[in-house]
Amino acid sequence: MKKTALIVGVSGIVGRNLADRLIAERDWTVYGMARRPGQREGIVPVAVDLQDAAAVDAALKDVKPTHIFLATWLRQQTEAENIRVNAGMVRNVLDAVSGAKSVEHVALVTGLKHYLGPFEAYGKGSLPSTPFREEQQRLDLENFYYAQEDEVFAAAARDGYSWSIHRPHTIIGYAVGNAMNMGTTLAVYASICKELGKPMQFPGSSVQWKSLTDMTDAGVLAKHLLWAASTPAARNQAFNVVNGDVFRWNWMWKRIAGWFGVEAAELEGEGIPLEKQLADAAPIWKQIAARYGLAEDDLNVLASAWHTDADLGRPLEVVTDMSKSRKLGFTVYQPTDESFFELFEKLREDRLVP
């Protein structure tokens, strides 16, 4: 039977790549929900402000999803506000579809802030040992990821469907205007360095430069979401999801720079944050866009320096364990350098970088 997916956050890096996967599967009707979902073949757009419960009710009154994929959030000034807004959006969606009794499974995408803490206390205090494992307890901190999970757990208990929680590391994938997009940010930074004839300066900490880490390809995450939604043994469980390889940034930085034909500077001491390196780069990007006929000349639409700085500036090793998924049969593997290269090719093909 054909299944009906509601992707909440379809315009983001997770939602867009999940939609591509579902469309390719051909046995899904796909609804894409966002404030501005856009128009894409194979997706029924649902434009709505997720903070407006009445508007969400109205937008979903005729939608009867069998599967809901929650992949959206809005950054606020404090964690208390993050909890209020982001838990509220999850609650509004799940309450709106409750009456239809059509839902079989809900998947929530969060991330490694589950183990590292919220932005206000990121990587501080008493943290679990690496590699992070799903059975490690929640931190004794307010965290909007926990609040979102609790909304899913409560709605699933009320309406009788299964759930899965997915905790990716930094996601590499194609999306424009996304707030958490390291791959595109680094592609833009490398292009600026090449234009100026400067080496790429690592923007993070010496710990990240030297330590092992991992990342998550958006395509791997999409496959993981579908796997958990269709595998009985994966129901009502939380999972880490990463590519399967590990690397050090002192190796990956050279790989990325080499792809763009740019020198990679060795790190001496601590790195210079990208927000500082790119502070005056907006006019330079406009010149680059004009010279090469690029589709987007606004640096702020493409680059999310703050998020890249947060990830690369962590003062501790961050690596995750995938044993739980592997034991249950999820065996997808993706080399992370190839994830970057495939994204860079796509960005170049769409004239977003020269």
mmCIF file of C-alpha atoms in Angstrom:
data_model
loop_
_atom_site.group_PDB
_atom_site.id
_atom_site.type_symbol
_atom_site.label_atom_id
_atom_site.label_comp_id
_atom_site.label_asym_id
_atom_site.label_seq_id
_atom_site.Cartn_x
_atom_site.Cartn_y
_atom_site.Cartn_z
ATOM 1 C CA MET A 1 0.000 0.000 0.000
ATOM 2 C CA LYS A 2 1.172 3.514 -0.721
ATOM 3 C CA LYS A 3 2.335 5.360 2.389
ATOM 4 C CA THR A 4 1.892 9.048 3.150
ATOM 5 C CA ALA A 5 4.804 11.008 4.598
ATOM 6 C CA LEU A 6 4.616 14.407 6.243
ATOM 7 C CA ILE A 7 8.085 15.975 6.310
ATOM 8 C CA VAL A 8 8.135 18.827 8.796
ATOM 9 C CA GLY A 9 11.004 21.081 7.752
ATOM 10 C CA VAL A 10 11.093 20.056 4.095
ATOM 11 C CA SER A 11 13.157 23.082 3.053
ATOM 12 C CA GLY A 12 16.038 22.225 5.390
ATOM 13 C CA ILE A 13 19.103 20.088 4.916
ATOM 14 C CA VAL A 14 17.448 16.993 6.430
ATOM 15 C CA GLY A 15 13.978 17.474 4.974
ATOM 16 C CA ARG A 16 15.143 18.208 1.450
ATOM 17 C CA ASN A 17 17.350 15.134 1.249
ATOM 18 C CA LEU A 18 14.708 12.923 2.865
ATOM 19 C CA ALA A 19 12.156 14.150 0.318
ATOM 20 C CA ASP A 20 14.529 13.192 -2.508
ATOM 21 C CA ARG A 21 14.796 9.705 -1.029
ATOM 22 C CA LEU A 22 11.055 9.244 -0.602
ATOM 23 C CA ILE A 23 10.315 10.445 -4.128
ATOM 24 C CA ALA A 24 12.883 7.988 -5.477
ATOM 25 C CA GLU A 25 11.173 5.155 -3.558
ATOM 26 C CA ARG A 26 8.018 5.832 -5.644
ATOM 27 C CA ASP A 27 5.574 4.302 -3.161
ATOM 28 C CA TRP A 28 5.137 7.423 -1.036
ATOM 29 C CA THR A 29 2.822 10.398 -1.201
ATOM 30 C CA VAL A 30 4.965 13.206 0.203
ATOM 31 C CA TYR A 31 3.717 16.332 1.973
ATOM 32 C CA GLY A 32 6.397 18.935 2.636
ATOM 33 C CA MET A 33 5.732 21.324 5.508
ATOM 34 C CA ALA A 34 7.596 24.565 6.193
ATOM 35 C CA ARG A 35 6.983 28.284 6.414
ATOM 36 C CA ARG A 36 8.177 28.477 2.806
ATOM 37 C CA PRO A 37 8.216 24.924 1.411
ATOM 38 C CA GLY A 38 8.656 26.008 -2.198
ATOM 39 C CA GLN A 39 7.488 24.053 -5.226
ATOM 40 C CA ARG A 40 9.123 20.738 -6.094
ATOM 41 C CA GLU A 41 7.873 17.959 -8.313
ATOM 42 C CA GLY A 42 6.657 15.027 -6.252
ATOM 43 C CA ILE A 43 5.938 17.055 -3.093
ATOM 44 C CA VAL A 44 2.631 18.509 -1.944
ATOM 45 C CA PRO A 45 3.633 21.789 -0.247
ATOM 46 C CA VAL A 46 2.131 22.761 3.102
ATOM 47 C CA ALA A 47 3.019 26.371 3.942
ATOM 48 C CA VAL A 48 2.422 27.263 7.581
ATOM 49 C CA ASP A 49 3.920 28.920 10.641
ATOM 50 C CA LEU A 50 4.505 25.955 12.935
ATOM 51 C CA GLN A 51 4.243 28.164 16.014
ATOM 52 C CA ASP A 52 0.599 28.944 15.199
ATOM 53 C CA ALA A 53 -1.422 25.968 16.483
ATOM 54 C CA ALA A 54 -4.647 27.050 14.784
ATOM 55 C CA ALA A 55 -2.880 27.525 11.458
ATOM 56 C CA VAL A 56 -1.257 24.090 11.748
ATOM 57 C CA ASP A 57 -4.664 22.534 12.488
ATOM 58 C CA ALA A 58 -6.133 24.182 9.402
ATOM 59 C CA ALA A 59 -3.187 23.232 7.168
ATOM 60 C CA LEU A 60 -3.383 19.558 8.157
ATOM 61 C CA LYS A 61 -7.151 19.073 8.392
ATOM 62 C CA ASP A 62 -7.267 17.023 5.185
ATOM 63 C CA VAL A 63 -3.829 15.373 5.515
ATOM 64 C CA LYS A 64 -3.739 11.835 6.881
ATOM 65 C CA PRO A 65 -0.068 10.884 7.168
ATOM 66 C CA THR A 66 1.054 7.375 7.971
ATOM 67 C CA HIS A 67 4.563 8.602 8.800
ATOM 68 C CA ILE A 68 5.736 11.917 10.197
ATOM 69 C CA PHE A 69 9.361 13.042 9.989
ATOM 70 C CA LEU A 70 10.171 15.963 12.289
ATOM 71 C CA ALA A 71 13.278 17.773 11.068
ATOM 72 C CA THR A 72 12.946 21.427 12.001
ATOM 73 C CA TRP A 73 13.839 23.881 14.724
ATOM 74 C CA LEU A 74 14.114 27.628 15.277
ATOM 75 C CA ARG A 75 17.057 29.080 17.184
ATOM 76 C CA GLN A 76 16.117 31.393 20.070
ATOM 77 C CA GLN A 77 18.081 33.665 22.387
ATOM 78 C CA THR A 78 17.904 31.372 25.425
ATOM 79 C CA GLU A 79 17.464 27.657 25.990
ATOM 80 C CA ALA A 80 14.218 28.316 27.841
ATOM 81 C CA GLU A 81 12.895 29.976 24.695
ATOM 82 C CA ASN A 82 14.311 27.166 22.544
ATOM 83 C CA ILE A 83 12.307 24.728 24.650
ATOM 84 C CA ARG A 84 9.104 26.745 24.496
ATOM 85 C CA VAL A 85 9.238 27.333 20.731
ATOM 86 C CA ASN A 86 10.667 24.032 19.469
ATOM 87 C CA ALA A 87 8.696 21.716 21.741
ATOM 88 C CA GLY A 88 5.623 23.758 20.889
ATOM 89 C CA MET A 89 6.086 23.228 17.160
ATOM 90 C CA VAL A 90 6.338 19.451 17.626
ATOM 91 C CA ARG A 91 3.261 19.471 19.842
ATOM 92 C CA ASN A 92 1.254 21.560 17.353
ATOM 93 C CA VAL A 93 1.925 19.096 14.523
ATOM 94 C CA LEU A 94 1.217 15.942 16.535
ATOM 95 C CA ASP A 95 -1.944 17.406 18.062
ATOM 96 C CA ALA A 96 -3.195 18.465 14.623
ATOM 97 C CA VAL A 97 -3.030 14.925 13.200
ATOM 98 C CA SER A 98 -4.221 13.169 16.342
ATOM 99 C CA GLY A 99 -7.869 13.053 15.345
ATOM 100 C CA ALA A 100 -7.255 11.359 12.000
ATOM 101 C CA LYS A 101 -5.809 8.246 13.698
ATOM 102 C CA SER A 102 -3.740 7.604 10.565
ATOM 103 C CA VAL A 103 -0.222 7.834 11.984
ATOM 104 C CA GLU A 104 1.827 4.647 12.265
ATOM 105 C CA HIS A 105 5.267 6.084 13.052
ATOM 106 C CA VAL A 106 6.892 9.395 14.028
ATOM 107 C CA ALA A 107 10.619 10.040 13.580
ATOM 108 C CA LEU A 108 12.353 12.959 15.283
ATOM 109 C CA VAL A 109 15.759 14.254 14.176
ATOM 110 C CA THR A 110 17.819 15.880 16.943
ATOM 111 C CA GLY A 111 21.611 15.632 17.240
ATOM 112 C CA LEU A 112 24.666 15.354 19.427
ATOM 113 C CA LYS A 113 23.670 18.272 21.646
ATOM 114 C CA HIS A 114 21.780 15.466 23.365
ATOM 115 C CA TYR A 115 25.194 14.473 24.783
ATOM 116 C CA LEU A 116 27.034 17.804 24.603
ATOM 117 C CA GLY A 117 24.424 20.126 26.058
ATOM 118 C CA PRO A 118 22.568 23.160 24.646
ATOM 119 C CA PHE A 119 24.212 26.209 23.079
ATOM 120 C CA GLU A 120 24.288 28.027 26.435
ATOM 121 C CA ALA A 121 26.388 25.252 28.018
ATOM 122 C CA TYR A 122 27.805 23.541 24.954
ATOM 123 C CA GLY A 123 30.580 21.059 25.708
ATOM 124 C CA LYS A 124 30.820 22.204 29.333
ATOM 125 C CA GLY A 125 30.340 20.534 32.683
ATOM 126 C CA SER A 126 30.229 16.777 33.232
ATOM 127 C CA LEU A 127 29.833 15.091 29.851
ATOM 128 C CA PRO A 128 29.574 11.379 28.979
ATOM 129 C CA SER A 129 32.683 9.646 27.669
ATOM 130 C CA THR A 130 33.226 9.205 23.948
ATOM 131 C CA PRO A 131 32.230 7.466 21.833
ATOM 132 C CA PHE A 132 28.714 8.619 22.664
ATOM 133 C CA ARG A 133 26.231 5.753 23.088
ATOM 134 C CA GLU A 134 22.452 5.940 23.065
ATOM 135 C CA GLU A 135 22.030 4.444 26.531
ATOM 136 C CA GLN A 136 23.937 7.306 28.159
ATOM 137 C CA GLN A 137 21.611 9.334 30.381
ATOM 138 C CA ARG A 138 20.374 12.841 29.666
ATOM 139 C CA LEU A 139 22.502 15.662 31.038
ATOM 140 C CA ASP A 140 21.179 17.537 34.054
ATOM 141 C CA LEU A 141 20.575 20.606 31.889
ATOM 142 C CA GLU A 142 17.635 22.187 30.117
ATOM 143 C CA ASN A 143 17.753 21.067 26.487
ATOM 144 C CA PHE A 144 15.156 21.577 23.770
ATOM 145 C CA TYR A 145 16.063 18.195 22.262
ATOM 146 C CA TYR A 146 14.809 16.542 25.448
ATOM 147 C CA ALA A 147 11.623 18.609 25.344
ATOM 148 C CA GLN A 148 10.990 17.627 21.714
ATOM 149 C CA GLU A 149 11.530 13.964 22.583
ATOM 150 C CA ASP A 150 9.067 14.213 25.453
ATOM 151 C CA GLU A 151 6.406 15.633 23.116
ATOM 152 C CA VAL A 152 6.894 12.666 20.758
ATOM 153 C CA PHE A 153 6.787 10.150 23.614
ATOM 154 C CA ALA A 154 3.579 11.643 25.031
ATOM 155 C CA ALA A 155 1.797 11.799 21.674
ATOM 156 C CA ALA A 156 2.856 8.243 20.766
ATOM 157 C CA ALA A 157 1.513 6.938 24.080
ATOM 158 C CA ARG A 158 -1.742 8.836 23.547
ATOM 159 C CA ASP A 159 -2.325 7.821 19.913
ATOM 160 C CA GLY A 160 -0.712 4.379 19.807
ATOM 161 C CA TYR A 161 2.012 4.708 17.165
ATOM 162 C CA SER A 162 5.715 3.893 17.213
ATOM 163 C CA TRP A 163 8.563 6.409 17.261
ATOM 164 C CA SER A 164 12.280 6.714 16.577
ATOM 165 C CA ILE A 165 14.831 9.346 17.577
ATOM 166 C CA HIS A 166 17.771 10.057 15.267
ATOM 167 C CA ARG A 167 20.930 11.772 16.531
ATOM 168 C CA PRO A 168 23.227 12.729 13.645
ATOM 169 C CA HIS A 169 26.552 14.463 14.040
ATOM 170 C CA THR A 170 27.238 17.499 11.820
ATOM 171 C CA ILE A 171 25.250 16.942 8.611
ATOM 172 C CA ILE A 172 26.729 17.278 5.132
ATOM 173 C CA GLY A 173 24.123 17.822 2.455
ATOM 174 C CA TYR A 174 22.601 20.133 -0.101
ATOM 175 C CA ALA A 175 20.366 22.952 1.104
ATOM 176 C CA VAL A 176 20.376 26.709 0.545
ATOM 177 C CA GLY A 177 19.636 29.161 3.345
ATOM 178 C CA ASN A 178 20.060 26.527 6.038
ATOM 179 C CA ALA A 179 21.201 27.655 9.500
ATOM 180 C CA MET A 180 23.389 24.588 10.094
ATOM 181 C CA ASN A 181 25.333 23.912 6.905
ATOM 182 C CA MET A 182 29.058 23.285 7.339
ATOM 183 C CA GLY A 183 29.609 21.831 3.859
ATOM 184 C CA THR A 184 28.329 24.851 1.955
ATOM 185 C CA THR A 185 29.995 27.213 4.419
ATOM 186 C CA LEU A 186 33.390 25.611 3.828
ATOM 187 C CA ALA A 187 32.844 25.609 0.059
ATOM 188 C CA VAL A 188 32.166 29.357 0.139
ATOM 189 C CA TYR A 189 35.152 29.981 2.421
ATOM 190 C CA ALA A 190 37.471 27.947 0.177
ATOM 191 C CA SER A 191 36.230 29.839 -2.888
ATOM 192 C CA ILE A 192 36.968 33.177 -1.203
ATOM 193 C CA CYS A 193 40.449 32.000 -0.184
ATOM 194 C CA LYS A 194 41.147 30.910 -3.746
ATOM 195 C CA GLU A 195 39.959 34.240 -5.132
ATOM 196 C CA LEU A 196 42.182 36.156 -2.697
ATOM 197 C CA GLY A 197 45.156 33.817 -3.096
ATOM 198 C CA LYS A 198 45.176 33.019 0.626
ATOM 199 C CA PRO A 199 45.524 29.672 2.394
ATOM 200 C CA MET A 200 42.567 28.174 4.245
ATOM 201 C CA GLN A 201 43.010 28.807 7.974
ATOM 202 C CA PHE A 202 41.359 26.231 10.219
ATOM 203 C CA PRO A 203 38.766 28.087 12.295
ATOM 204 C CA GLY A 204 38.503 25.640 15.188
ATOM 205 C CA SER A 205 40.283 24.391 18.269
ATOM 206 C CA SER A 206 43.559 22.504 18.435
ATOM 207 C CA VAL A 207 41.626 19.649 20.065
ATOM 208 C CA GLN A 208 39.351 19.289 17.035
ATOM 209 C CA TRP A 209 42.354 19.589 14.718
ATOM 210 C CA LYS A 210 44.042 16.603 16.344
ATOM 211 C CA SER A 211 41.190 14.432 17.695
ATOM 212 C CA LEU A 212 39.086 11.785 16.023
ATOM 213 C CA THR A 213 35.628 12.812 14.878
ATOM 214 C CA ASP A 214 32.851 11.768 12.496
ATOM 215 C CA MET A 215 30.014 13.336 10.472
ATOM 216 C CA THR A 216 26.666 12.432 8.916
ATOM 217 C CA ASP A 217 25.816 12.518 5.224
ATOM 218 C CA ALA A 218 22.251 13.747 4.663
ATOM 219 C CA GLY A 219 21.675 10.799 2.318
ATOM 220 C CA VAL A 220 22.752 8.342 5.006
ATOM 221 C CA LEU A 221 20.411 10.038 7.466
ATOM 222 C CA ALA A 222 17.510 9.781 4.986
ATOM 223 C CA LYS A 223 18.145 6.049 4.568
ATOM 224 C CA HIS A 224 18.355 5.668 8.340
ATOM 225 C CA LEU A 225 15.008 7.413 8.826
ATOM 226 C CA LEU A 226 13.324 5.074 6.349
ATOM 227 C CA TRP A 227 15.038 2.034 7.830
ATOM 228 C CA ALA A 228 13.826 2.817 11.354
ATOM 229 C CA ALA A 229 10.314 3.559 10.111
ATOM 230 C CA SER A 230 10.073 0.151 8.403
ATOM 231 C CA THR A 231 12.058 -2.131 10.745
ATOM 232 C CA PRO A 232 10.031 -3.570 13.654
ATOM 233 C CA ALA A 233 13.139 -4.065 15.813
ATOM 234 C CA ALA A 234 13.960 -0.350 15.490
ATOM 235 C CA ARG A 235 10.635 0.890 16.824
ATOM 236 C CA ASN A 236 10.562 3.003 19.973
ATOM 237 C CA GLN A 237 14.315 3.450 20.054
ATOM 238 C CA ALA A 238 16.872 6.250 19.857
ATOM 239 C CA PHE A 239 19.829 5.964 17.474
ATOM 240 C CA ASN A 240 23.067 7.700 16.690
ATOM 241 C CA VAL A 241 23.577 7.991 12.944
ATOM 242 C CA VAL A 242 26.943 8.778 11.326
ATOM 243 C CA ASN A 243 28.745 7.782 8.144
ATOM 244 C CA GLY A 244 30.766 4.973 9.667
ATOM 245 C CA ASP A 245 34.272 6.359 9.188
ATOM 246 C CA VAL A 246 36.358 8.499 11.533
ATOM 247 C CA PHE A 247 38.960 11.142 10.688
ATOM 248 C CA ARG A 248 40.996 14.002 12.083
ATOM 249 C CA TRP A 249 40.485 17.543 10.828
ATOM 250 C CA ASN A 250 44.227 17.945 10.204
ATOM 251 C CA TRP A 251 43.677 15.364 7.424
ATOM 252 C CA MET A 252 40.219 16.451 6.227
ATOM 253 C CA TRP A 253 41.165 20.142 6.024
ATOM 254 C CA LYS A 254 43.850 19.308 3.467
ATOM 255 C CA ARG A 255 41.398 17.134 1.507
ATOM 256 C CA ILE A 256 38.858 19.971 1.280
ATOM 257 C CA ALA A 257 41.466 22.597 0.392
ATOM 258 C CA GLY A 258 42.946 20.309 -2.250
ATOM 259 C CA TRP A 259 39.571 19.870 -3.951
ATOM 260 C CA PHE A 260 39.388 23.641 -4.472
ATOM 261 C CA GLY A 261 43.062 23.982 -5.381
ATOM 262 C CA VAL A 262 43.819 26.027 -2.257
ATOM 263 C CA GLU A 263 46.687 25.723 0.215
ATOM 264 C CA ALA A 264 45.732 24.416 3.668
ATOM 265 C CA ALA A 265 47.597 26.229 6.429
ATOM 266 C CA GLU A 266 48.927 24.220 9.344
ATOM 267 C CA LEU A 267 47.309 25.098 12.664
ATOM 268 C CA GLU A 268 49.562 26.813 15.165
ATOM 269 C CA GLY A 269 47.867 27.328 18.507
ATOM 270 C CA GLU A 270 44.127 27.907 18.146
ATOM 271 C CA GLY A 271 42.185 28.681 14.973
ATOM 272 C CA ILE A 272 40.625 31.971 13.881
ATOM 273 C CA PRO A 273 36.804 31.646 13.896
ATOM 274 C CA LEU A 274 35.090 31.908 10.522
ATOM 275 C CA GLU A 275 32.800 34.638 11.821
ATOM 276 C CA LYS A 276 35.938 36.762 12.198
ATOM 277 C CA GLN A 277 37.549 35.595 8.954
ATOM 278 C CA LEU A 278 34.372 36.288 6.958
ATOM 279 C CA ALA A 279 33.288 39.432 8.812
ATOM 280 C CA ASP A 280 34.099 41.706 5.861
ATOM 281 C CA ALA A 281 33.699 39.145 3.070
ATOM 282 C CA ALA A 282 30.176 39.981 1.864
ATOM 283 C CA PRO A 283 31.381 42.511 -0.783
ATOM 284 C CA ILE A 284 34.068 40.055 -1.920
ATOM 285 C CA TRP A 285 31.439 37.358 -2.413
ATOM 286 C CA LYS A 286 29.287 39.741 -4.470
ATOM 287 C CA GLN A 287 32.284 40.362 -6.724
ATOM 288 C CA ILE A 288 32.929 36.620 -7.049
ATOM 289 C CA ALA A 289 29.256 35.982 -7.833
ATOM 290 C CA ALA A 290 29.252 38.683 -10.527
ATOM 291 C CA ARG A 291 32.517 37.477 -12.078
ATOM 292 C CA TYR A 292 31.424 33.838 -12.343
ATOM 293 C CA GLY A 293 27.696 34.369 -12.890
ATOM 294 C CA LEU A 294 26.685 32.641 -9.657
ATOM 295 C CA ALA A 295 23.061 32.132 -8.678
ATOM 296 C CA GLU A 296 23.407 33.638 -5.185
ATOM 297 C CA ASP A 297 25.438 36.736 -4.303
ATOM 298 C CA ASP A 298 24.385 37.019 -0.647
ATOM 299 C CA LEU A 299 27.058 35.432 1.522
ATOM 300 C CA ASN A 300 24.678 35.127 4.475
ATOM 301 C CA VAL A 301 22.270 32.955 2.486
ATOM 302 C CA LEU A 302 24.983 30.375 1.813
ATOM 303 C CA ALA A 303 27.292 30.469 4.833
ATOM 304 C CA SER A 304 26.491 29.703 8.488
ATOM 305 C CA ALA A 305 29.807 30.640 10.057
ATOM 306 C CA TRP A 306 28.484 30.615 13.625
ATOM 307 C CA HIS A 307 27.467 26.958 13.399
ATOM 308 C CA THR A 308 30.685 25.849 11.735
ATOM 309 C CA ASP A 309 32.644 27.689 14.432
ATOM 310 C CA ALA A 310 30.603 25.982 17.158
ATOM 311 C CA ASP A 311 31.311 22.523 15.739
ATOM 312 C CA LEU A 312 34.979 23.028 14.932
ATOM 313 C CA GLY A 313 35.694 25.019 18.078
ATOM 314 C CA ARG A 314 34.725 22.308 20.540
ATOM 315 C CA PRO A 315 37.399 21.750 23.204
ATOM 316 C CA LEU A 316 36.840 17.996 23.357
ATOM 317 C CA GLU A 317 36.813 14.914 21.168
ATOM 318 C CA VAL A 318 33.408 14.171 19.634
ATOM 319 C CA VAL A 319 32.875 10.725 18.127
ATOM 320 C CA THR A 320 29.798 8.499 18.174
ATOM 321 C CA ASP A 321 29.056 4.790 18.368
ATOM 322 C CA MET A 322 26.857 3.158 15.693
ATOM 323 C CA SER A 323 26.782 -0.357 17.138
ATOM 324 C CA LYS A 324 23.084 -0.236 17.995
ATOM 325 C CA SER A 325 22.005 0.366 14.398
ATOM 326 C CA ARG A 326 24.574 -2.082 13.004
ATOM 327 C CA LYS A 327 23.344 -4.887 15.248
ATOM 328 C CA LEU A 328 19.783 -4.293 14.041
ATOM 329 C CA GLY A 329 20.777 -4.416 10.368
ATOM 330 C CA PHE A 330 21.552 -0.873 9.207
ATOM 331 C CA THR A 331 24.845 -1.229 7.345
ATOM 332 C CA VAL A 332 25.000 1.871 5.121
ATOM 333 C CA TYR A 333 28.514 3.371 4.981
ATOM 334 C CA GLN A 334 29.733 6.605 3.405
ATOM 335 C CA PRO A 335 33.298 8.020 3.356
ATOM 336 C CA THR A 336 33.048 11.558 4.705
ATOM 337 C CA ASP A 337 35.525 13.133 2.295
ATOM 338 C CA GLU A 338 33.403 11.818 -0.565
ATOM 339 C CA SER A 339 30.330 13.368 1.070
ATOM 340 C CA PHE A 340 32.042 16.748 0.926
ATOM 341 C CA PHE A 341 33.196 16.237 -2.669
ATOM 342 C CA GLU A 342 29.729 15.191 -3.872
ATOM 343 C CA LEU A 343 28.232 18.284 -2.224
ATOM 344 C CA PHE A 344 30.868 20.552 -3.780
ATOM 345 C CA GLU A 345 30.120 19.105 -7.235
ATOM 346 C CA LYS A 346 26.408 19.795 -6.740
ATOM 347 C CA LEU A 347 27.053 23.360 -5.546
ATOM 348 C CA ARG A 348 29.227 23.971 -8.590
ATOM 349 C CA GLU A 349 26.675 22.399 -10.915
ATOM 350 C CA ASP A 350 23.983 24.732 -9.542
ATOM 351 C CA ARG A 351 26.290 27.754 -9.858
ATOM 352 C CA LEU A 352 26.414 28.397 -6.116
ATOM 353 C CA VAL A 353 30.220 28.308 -5.996
ATOM 354 C CA PRO A 354 32.647 28.972 -8.869
#
